[in-house]
Every structure is written in C-alpha cells, then in structure tokens.
Amino acid sequence: MVKSKGWNWKILKENEEEVWKNPSIESYYLLNRWKSQGKEKFLDLGCGLGRHSILFGKNEFEVNCFDISQEAIERTQKWAETENLKFNYKVGDMLELPYENEQFDCIYCRNVISHTDTEGMKKVIRELNRVMKDDAECYLTLGSKDTWGFKQEDWPLIDPNTRLRMDEGPEYKIPHFYVDYDLIKVLFNDFEIVNVYQVVDYYEKNGETNDSYHYHILIHKK
C-alpha cells in the first residue's frame, strides 16, 4: 500500500484558487437532499481550501473539516473565521480517520479518496463505513479508467488500477486510483448504491481540447 500524500496547496497560483473556492455543482443538490432528510453532522473529507465546508456551515450543518494537509486546514479555518463560522478541524490520513464509530450523518469527498492505491482504497471504504451512522449517506468521486490519466503509459503503474501522477503541479507524484462500473459494485458491496453516473469534463489547455472522466457515486449505509 502506497503512502498517503496530500496536495501541495502552497504552489497553487493565486489566479488558480478561484475554482477551489467555488462549491461544485452537485454540492447544492446534496445540501438540499441532506437537509430534507434531517441530517446535521457533516464531514468534509479532504476539505481543501474549504469551499464545501463553508457552504454547509452557512446552512446550519455541524461541519467537520478533515484533510491530510495542514496548509489546507489552516486556510479553511481562516476563511471560516471571516464568515463567523465555527467548525471542527482535524489533520490526518484518510486510511485511519481520527473519529469514533458512527459519527456522521453525511460525508462529502470530491476527488479525494482516489489518491491511494487499490489496497488503500479498500481501507478507506472500510473507514467510511465505520464512521457513518446507520442511514448515513456519502457522496464521492473516483477517476474513471476511460480518462486520459489512466492511459498515460509514462506514469508508473502501481497496481492494475493505480498510476502515479507525474506532471508538474500540486498533484505531482500523488497516486491516482481508477475504476470502472464493475469495480465500483465490488468495492461498495457493503453499501446500498443509490446512484452512479459518469461525468466528462472538457477544458482547453495550450490550444487543445482536453477531457477528464469521473464517476460520481452516492452510497447509503444499510
């Protein structure tokens, strides 16, 4: 199992931060879904710069911010203080979540838990199950084997599902785990899978059109 490694937020350029401070599209759906279900205790697993913590905090959820990066936690806390929001903060490794059993009503982890290998992924999923209350839900994303990253043959293959990202940037040498639908069903066999869909993001870079495929998965603890 590879060692966990967080994003290097310190090298993110100021003009690149805006995207990491705007909540993702699906977070608004989850906010309303979980609010209507009466869920209150929210874990932002891999909180980054705090965009989803702030969104849920402003909507009266009890927010718990978790990240492997001390820099990320400090920046989230600084932002929350400017909004007069009080959160709970922990720095740690997703392979061993620093929480008691059955703590959370809802968990959100977007583009986070895929930063490990296959054995690590199995352990993270066990940890999610452990800290979720009965009837809790978790929304997560995983890289698809259809995406360009999995096809980069010059990126070291750690195991049949994992490559080590080698392009320069905040994810340099961070492992990336990729799935297909059949593997999703195996990994989340102990949960009810509420829905799964694959999203393709298109973006322009150096005059070329690029795309990135991710699975979006909503699971429910039986």
mmCIF file with all atom_site columns, N, CA, C and O in Angstrom, residues 101-137:
data_model
loop_
_atom_site.group_PDB
_atom_site.id
_atom_site.type_symbol
_atom_site.label_atom_id
_atom_site.label_alt_id
_atom_site.label_comp_id
_atom_site.label_asym_id
_atom_site.label_entity_id
_atom_site.label_seq_id
_atom_site.pdbx_PDB_ins_code
_atom_site.Cartn_x
_atom_site.Cartn_y
_atom_site.Cartn_z
_atom_site.occupancy
_atom_site.B_iso_or_equiv
_atom_site.pdbx_formal_charge
_atom_site.auth_seq_id
_atom_site.auth_comp_id
_atom_site.auth_asym_id
_atom_site.auth_atom_id
_atom_site.pdbx_PDB_model_num
ATOM 1   N N  . ASN A 1 101 ? -16.548 5.585  16.056 1.00 0.00 ? 101 ASN A N  1
ATOM 2   C CA . ASN A 1 101 ? -17.510 4.884  15.211 1.00 0.00 ? 101 ASN A CA 1
ATOM 3   C C  . ASN A 1 101 ? -18.833 5.638  15.133 1.00 0.00 ? 101 ASN A C  1
ATOM 4   O O  . ASN A 1 101 ? -19.252 6.281  16.094 1.00 0.00 ? 101 ASN A O  1
ATOM 5   N N  . GLU A 1 102 ? -19.488 5.541  13.980 1.00 0.00 ? 102 GLU A N  1
ATOM 6   C CA . GLU A 1 102 ? -20.846 6.041  13.768 1.00 0.00 ? 102 GLU A CA 1
ATOM 7   C C  . GLU A 1 102 ? -21.015 7.500  14.203 1.00 0.00 ? 102 GLU A C  1
ATOM 8   O O  . GLU A 1 102 ? -21.859 7.842  15.009 1.00 0.00 ? 102 GLU A O  1
ATOM 9   N N  . GLN A 1 103 ? -20.207 8.367  13.596 1.00 0.00 ? 103 GLN A N  1
ATOM 10  C CA . GLN A 1 103 ? -20.193 9.783  13.964 1.00 0.00 ? 103 GLN A CA 1
ATOM 11  C C  . GLN A 1 103 ? -21.004 10.680 13.031 1.00 0.00 ? 103 GLN A C  1
ATOM 12  O O  . GLN A 1 103 ? -21.519 11.702 13.456 1.00 0.00 ? 103 GLN A O  1
ATOM 13  N N  . PHE A 1 104 ? -21.121 10.313 11.755 1.00 0.00 ? 104 PHE A N  1
ATOM 14  C CA . PHE A 1 104 ? -21.582 11.292 10.775 1.00 0.00 ? 104 PHE A CA 1
ATOM 15  C C  . PHE A 1 104 ? -22.860 10.870 10.060 1.00 0.00 ? 104 PHE A C  1
ATOM 16  O O  . PHE A 1 104 ? -23.071 9.705  9.738  1.00 0.00 ? 104 PHE A O  1
ATOM 17  N N  . ASP A 1 105 ? -23.699 11.880 9.806  1.00 0.00 ? 105 ASP A N  1
ATOM 18  C CA . ASP A 1 105 ? -24.932 11.684 9.038  1.00 0.00 ? 105 ASP A CA 1
ATOM 19  C C  . ASP A 1 105 ? -24.668 11.722 7.539  1.00 0.00 ? 105 ASP A C  1
ATOM 20  O O  . ASP A 1 105 ? -25.387 11.101 6.750  1.00 0.00 ? 105 ASP A O  1
ATOM 21  N N  . CYS A 1 106 ? -23.658 12.509 7.141  1.00 0.00 ? 106 CYS A N  1
ATOM 22  C CA . CYS A 1 106 ? -23.382 12.697 5.720  1.00 0.00 ? 106 CYS A CA 1
ATOM 23  C C  . CYS A 1 106 ? -21.912 13.049 5.520  1.00 0.00 ? 106 CYS A C  1
ATOM 24  O O  . CYS A 1 106 ? -21.333 13.789 6.325  1.00 0.00 ? 106 CYS A O  1
ATOM 25  N N  . ILE A 1 107 ? -21.351 12.511 4.472  1.00 0.00 ? 107 ILE A N  1
ATOM 26  C CA . ILE A 1 107 ? -19.935 12.717 4.152  1.00 0.00 ? 107 ILE A CA 1
ATOM 27  C C  . ILE A 1 107 ? -19.819 13.114 2.687  1.00 0.00 ? 107 ILE A C  1
ATOM 28  O O  . ILE A 1 107 ? -20.469 12.536 1.813  1.00 0.00 ? 107 ILE A O  1
ATOM 29  N N  . TYR A 1 108 ? -18.962 14.086 2.435  1.00 0.00 ? 108 TYR A N  1
ATOM 30  C CA . TYR A 1 108 ? -18.715 14.535 1.065  1.00 0.00 ? 108 TYR A CA 1
ATOM 31  C C  . TYR A 1 108 ? -17.222 14.458 0.799  1.00 0.00 ? 108 TYR A C  1
ATOM 32  O O  . TYR A 1 108 ? -16.417 15.034 1.545  1.00 0.00 ? 108 TYR A O  1
ATOM 33  N N  . CYS A 1 109 ? -16.830 13.723 -0.236 1.00 0.00 ? 109 CYS A N  1
ATOM 34  C CA . CYS A 1 109 ? -15.405 13.644 -0.571 1.00 0.00 ? 109 CYS A CA 1
ATOM 35  C C  . CYS A 1 109 ? -15.250 13.643 -2.084 1.00 0.00 ? 109 CYS A C  1
ATOM 36  O O  . CYS A 1 109 ? -15.376 12.608 -2.733 1.00 0.00 ? 109 CYS A O  1
ATOM 37  N N  . ARG A 1 110 ? -15.004 14.820 -2.599 1.00 0.00 ? 110 ARG A N  1
ATOM 38  C CA . ARG A 1 110 ? -14.911 15.014 -4.056 1.00 0.00 ? 110 ARG A CA 1
ATOM 39  C C  . ARG A 1 110 ? -13.451 15.026 -4.500 1.00 0.00 ? 110 ARG A C  1
ATOM 40  O O  . ARG A 1 110 ? -12.655 15.830 -4.039 1.00 0.00 ? 110 ARG A O  1
ATOM 41  N N  . ASN A 1 111 ? -13.103 14.086 -5.397 1.00 0.00 ? 111 ASN A N  1
ATOM 42  C CA . ASN A 1 111 ? -11.742 13.991 -5.923 1.00 0.00 ? 111 ASN A CA 1
ATOM 43  C C  . ASN A 1 111 ? -10.702 13.875 -4.797 1.00 0.00 ? 111 ASN A C  1
ATOM 44  O O  . ASN A 1 111 ? -9.671  14.537 -4.820 1.00 0.00 ? 111 ASN A O  1
ATOM 45  N N  . VAL A 1 112 ? -11.010 13.029 -3.813 1.00 0.00 ? 112 VAL A N  1
ATOM 46  C CA . VAL A 1 112 ? -10.145 12.890 -2.642 1.00 0.00 ? 112 VAL A CA 1
ATOM 47  C C  . VAL A 1 112 ? -9.680  11.454 -2.444 1.00 0.00 ? 112 VAL A C  1
ATOM 48  O O  . VAL A 1 112 ? -8.477  11.177 -2.448 1.00 0.00 ? 112 VAL A O  1
ATOM 49  N N  . ILE A 1 113 ? -10.628 10.529 -2.243 1.00 0.00 ? 113 ILE A N  1
ATOM 50  C CA . ILE A 1 113 ? -10.213 9.195  -1.813 1.00 0.00 ? 113 ILE A CA 1
ATOM 51  C C  . ILE A 1 113 ? -9.545  8.405  -2.927 1.00 0.00 ? 113 ILE A C  1
ATOM 52  O O  . ILE A 1 113 ? -8.997  7.321  -2.675 1.00 0.00 ? 113 ILE A O  1
ATOM 53  N N  . SER A 1 114 ? -9.541  8.932  -4.145 1.00 0.00 ? 114 SER A N  1
ATOM 54  C CA . SER A 1 114 ? -8.831  8.254  -5.231 1.00 0.00 ? 114 SER A CA 1
ATOM 55  C C  . SER A 1 114 ? -7.317  8.449  -5.142 1.00 0.00 ? 114 SER A C  1
ATOM 56  O O  . SER A 1 114 ? -6.572  7.866  -5.921 1.00 0.00 ? 114 SER A O  1
ATOM 57  N N  . HIS A 1 115 ? -6.853  9.228  -4.167 1.00 0.00 ? 115 HIS A N  1
ATOM 58  C CA . HIS A 1 115 ? -5.423  9.469  -4.026 1.00 0.00 ? 115 HIS A CA 1
ATOM 59  C C  . HIS A 1 115 ? -4.771  8.382  -3.171 1.00 0.00 ? 115 HIS A C  1
ATOM 60  O O  . HIS A 1 115 ? -4.161  8.643  -2.133 1.00 0.00 ? 115 HIS A O  1
ATOM 61  N N  . THR A 1 116 ? -4.923  7.148  -3.619 1.00 0.00 ? 116 THR A N  1
ATOM 62  C CA . THR A 1 116 ? -4.315  5.988  -2.975 1.00 0.00 ? 116 THR A CA 1
ATOM 63  C C  . THR A 1 116 ? -4.278  4.861  -4.008 1.00 0.00 ? 116 THR A C  1
ATOM 64  O O  . THR A 1 116 ? -4.610  5.071  -5.171 1.00 0.00 ? 116 THR A O  1
ATOM 65  N N  . ASP A 1 117 ? -3.858  3.668  -3.581 1.00 0.00 ? 117 ASP A N  1
ATOM 66  C CA . ASP A 1 117 ? -3.869  2.519  -4.479 1.00 0.00 ? 117 ASP A CA 1
ATOM 67  C C  . ASP A 1 117 ? -5.028  1.594  -4.125 1.00 0.00 ? 117 ASP A C  1
ATOM 68  O O  . ASP A 1 117 ? -5.889  1.941  -3.307 1.00 0.00 ? 117 ASP A O  1
ATOM 69  N N  . THR A 1 118 ? -5.079  0.405  -4.729 1.00 0.00 ? 118 THR A N  1
ATOM 70  C CA . THR A 1 118 ? -6.227  -0.482 -4.538 1.00 0.00 ? 118 THR A CA 1
ATOM 71  C C  . THR A 1 118 ? -6.382  -0.918 -3.092 1.00 0.00 ? 118 THR A C  1
ATOM 72  O O  . THR A 1 118 ? -7.494  -0.892 -2.535 1.00 0.00 ? 118 THR A O  1
ATOM 73  N N  . GLU A 1 119 ? -5.296  -1.319 -2.448 1.00 0.00 ? 119 GLU A N  1
ATOM 74  C CA . GLU A 1 119 ? -5.386  -1.733 -1.046 1.00 0.00 ? 119 GLU A CA 1
ATOM 75  C C  . GLU A 1 119 ? -5.783  -0.563 -0.159 1.00 0.00 ? 119 GLU A C  1
ATOM 76  O O  . GLU A 1 119 ? -6.559  -0.716 0.785  1.00 0.00 ? 119 GLU A O  1
ATOM 77  N N  . GLY A 1 120 ? -5.247  0.610  -0.466 1.00 0.00 ? 120 GLY A N  1
ATOM 78  C CA . GLY A 1 120 ? -5.626  1.798  0.288  1.00 0.00 ? 120 GLY A CA 1
ATOM 79  C C  . GLY A 1 120 ? -7.089  2.134  0.117  1.00 0.00 ? 120 GLY A C  1
ATOM 80  O O  . GLY A 1 120 ? -7.766  2.518  1.070  1.00 0.00 ? 120 GLY A O  1
ATOM 81  N N  . MET A 1 121 ? -7.594  1.980  -1.102 1.00 0.00 ? 121 MET A N  1
ATOM 82  C CA . MET A 1 121 ? -9.000  2.276  -1.365 1.00 0.00 ? 121 MET A CA 1
ATOM 83  C C  . MET A 1 121 ? -9.912  1.377  -0.533 1.00 0.00 ? 121 MET A C  1
ATOM 84  O O  . MET A 1 121 ? -10.902 1.830  0.062  1.00 0.00 ? 121 MET A O  1
ATOM 85  N N  . LYS A 1 122 ? -9.581  0.102  -0.470 1.00 0.00 ? 122 LYS A N  1
ATOM 86  C CA . LYS A 1 122 ? -10.386 -0.830 0.334  1.00 0.00 ? 122 LYS A CA 1
ATOM 87  C C  . LYS A 1 122 ? -10.397 -0.402 1.801  1.00 0.00 ? 122 LYS A C  1
ATOM 88  O O  . LYS A 1 122 ? -11.440 -0.473 2.470  1.00 0.00 ? 122 LYS A O  1
ATOM 89  N N  . LYS A 1 123 ? -9.256  0.071  2.276  1.00 0.00 ? 123 LYS A N  1
ATOM 90  C CA . LYS A 1 123 ? -9.178  0.502  3.673  1.00 0.00 ? 123 LYS A CA 1
ATOM 91  C C  . LYS A 1 123 ? -9.979  1.783  3.903  1.00 0.00 ? 123 LYS A C  1
ATOM 92  O O  . LYS A 1 123 ? -10.666 1.924  4.915  1.00 0.00 ? 123 LYS A O  1
ATOM 93  N N  . VAL A 1 124 ? -9.896  2.730  2.972  1.00 0.00 ? 124 VAL A N  1
ATOM 94  C CA . VAL A 1 124 ? -10.660 3.968  3.094  1.00 0.00 ? 124 VAL A CA 1
ATOM 95  C C  . VAL A 1 124 ? -12.159 3.671  3.145  1.00 0.00 ? 124 VAL A C  1
ATOM 96  O O  . VAL A 1 124 ? -12.898 4.252  3.953  1.00 0.00 ? 124 VAL A O  1
ATOM 97  N N  . ILE A 1 125 ? -12.615 2.765  2.292  1.00 0.00 ? 125 ILE A N  1
ATOM 98  C CA . ILE A 1 125 ? -14.043 2.429  2.259  1.00 0.00 ? 125 ILE A CA 1
ATOM 99  C C  . ILE A 1 125 ? -14.480 1.792  3.578  1.00 0.00 ? 125 ILE A C  1
ATOM 100 O O  . ILE A 1 125 ? -15.570 2.082  4.083  1.00 0.00 ? 125 ILE A O  1
ATOM 101 N N  . ARG A 1 126 ? -13.623 0.962  4.166  1.00 0.00 ? 126 ARG A N  1
ATOM 102 C CA . ARG A 1 126 ? -13.942 0.399  5.487  1.00 0.00 ? 126 ARG A CA 1
ATOM 103 C C  . ARG A 1 126 ? -14.034 1.507  6.532  1.00 0.00 ? 126 ARG A C  1
ATOM 104 O O  . ARG A 1 126 ? -14.886 1.474  7.432  1.00 0.00 ? 126 ARG A O  1
ATOM 105 N N  . GLU A 1 127 ? -13.144 2.491  6.424  1.00 0.00 ? 127 GLU A N  1
ATOM 106 C CA . GLU A 1 127 ? -13.168 3.613  7.353  1.00 0.00 ? 127 GLU A CA 1
ATOM 107 C C  . GLU A 1 127 ? -14.438 4.452  7.192  1.00 0.00 ? 127 GLU A C  1
ATOM 108 O O  . GLU A 1 127 ? -15.035 4.905  8.171  1.00 0.00 ? 127 GLU A O  1
ATOM 109 N N  . LEU A 1 128 ? -14.849 4.672  5.955  1.00 0.00 ? 128 LEU A N  1
ATOM 110 C CA . LEU A 1 128 ? -16.097 5.395  5.714  1.00 0.00 ? 128 LEU A CA 1
ATOM 111 C C  . LEU A 1 128 ? -17.261 4.669  6.381  1.00 0.00 ? 128 LEU A C  1
ATOM 112 O O  . LEU A 1 128 ? -18.083 5.283  7.070  1.00 0.00 ? 128 LEU A O  1
ATOM 113 N N  . ASN A 1 129 ? -17.329 3.378  6.185  1.00 0.00 ? 129 ASN A N  1
ATOM 114 C CA . ASN A 1 129 ? -18.394 2.574  6.777  1.00 0.00 ? 129 ASN A CA 1
ATOM 115 C C  . ASN A 1 129 ? -18.375 2.688  8.298  1.00 0.00 ? 129 ASN A C  1
ATOM 116 O O  . ASN A 1 129 ? -19.425 2.828  8.939  1.00 0.00 ? 129 ASN A O  1
ATOM 117 N N  . ARG A 1 130 ? -17.192 2.665  8.852  1.00 0.00 ? 130 ARG A N  1
ATOM 118 C CA . ARG A 1 130 ? -17.052 2.709  10.310 1.00 0.00 ? 130 ARG A CA 1
ATOM 119 C C  . ARG A 1 130 ? -17.560 4.019  10.920 1.00 0.00 ? 130 ARG A C  1
ATOM 120 O O  . ARG A 1 130 ? -18.227 4.011  11.963 1.00 0.00 ? 130 ARG A O  1
ATOM 121 N N  . VAL A 1 131 ? -17.253 5.153  10.281 1.00 0.00 ? 131 VAL A N  1
ATOM 122 C CA . VAL A 1 131 ? -17.598 6.442  10.886 1.00 0.00 ? 131 VAL A CA 1
ATOM 123 C C  . VAL A 1 131 ? -18.998 6.922  10.504 1.00 0.00 ? 131 VAL A C  1
ATOM 124 O O  . VAL A 1 131 ? -19.479 7.910  11.051 1.00 0.00 ? 131 VAL A O  1
ATOM 125 N N  . MET A 1 132 ? -19.657 6.233  9.574  1.00 0.00 ? 132 MET A N  1
ATOM 126 C CA . MET A 1 132 ? -21.017 6.618  9.182  1.00 0.00 ? 132 MET A CA 1
ATOM 127 C C  . MET A 1 132 ? -22.040 6.037  10.146 1.00 0.00 ? 132 MET A C  1
ATOM 128 O O  . MET A 1 132 ? -21.956 4.877  10.542 1.00 0.00 ? 132 MET A O  1
ATOM 129 N N  . LYS A 1 133 ? -23.015 6.847  10.499 1.00 0.00 ? 133 LYS A N  1
ATOM 130 C CA . LYS A 1 133 ? -24.140 6.361  11.290 1.00 0.00 ? 133 LYS A CA 1
ATOM 131 C C  . LYS A 1 133 ? -25.015 5.462  10.434 1.00 0.00 ? 133 LYS A C  1
ATOM 132 O O  . LYS A 1 133 ? -24.932 5.481  9.199  1.00 0.00 ? 133 LYS A O  1
ATOM 133 N N  . ASP A 1 134 ? -25.868 4.684  11.066 1.00 0.00 ? 134 ASP A N  1
ATOM 134 C CA . ASP A 1 134 ? -26.885 3.958  10.306 1.00 0.00 ? 134 ASP A CA 1
ATOM 135 C C  . ASP A 1 134 ? -27.758 4.971  9.570  1.00 0.00 ? 134 ASP A C  1
ATOM 136 O O  . ASP A 1 134 ? -28.118 6.011  10.121 1.00 0.00 ? 134 ASP A O  1
ATOM 137 N N  . ASP A 1 135 ? -28.074 4.690  8.330  1.00 0.00 ? 135 ASP A N  1
ATOM 138 C CA . ASP A 1 135 ? -28.889 5.550  7.469  1.00 0.00 ? 135 ASP A CA 1
ATOM 139 C C  . ASP A 1 135 ? -28.111 6.757  6.933  1.00 0.00 ? 135 ASP A C  1
ATOM 140 O O  . ASP A 1 135 ? -28.695 7.641  6.304  1.00 0.00 ? 135 ASP A O  1
ATOM 141 N N  . ALA A 1 136 ? -26.805 6.810  7.180  1.00 0.00 ? 136 ALA A N  1
ATOM 142 C CA . ALA A 1 136 ? -25.988 7.911  6.663  1.00 0.00 ? 136 ALA A CA 1
ATOM 143 C C  . ALA A 1 136 ? -25.736 7.733  5.171  1.00 0.00 ? 136 ALA A C  1
ATOM 144 O O  . ALA A 1 136 ? -25.838 6.628  4.625  1.00 0.00 ? 136 ALA A O  1
ATOM 145 N N  . GLU A 1 137 ? -25.392 8.847  4.527  1.00 0.00 ? 137 GLU A N  1
ATOM 146 C CA . GLU A 1 137 ? -25.034 8.820  3.114  1.00 0.00 ? 137 GLU A CA 1
ATOM 147 C C  . GLU A 1 137 ? -23.654 9.431  2.897  1.00 0.00 ? 137 GLU A C  1
ATOM 148 O O  . GLU A 1 137 ? -23.223 10.299 3.661  1.00 0.00 ? 137 GLU A O  1
#
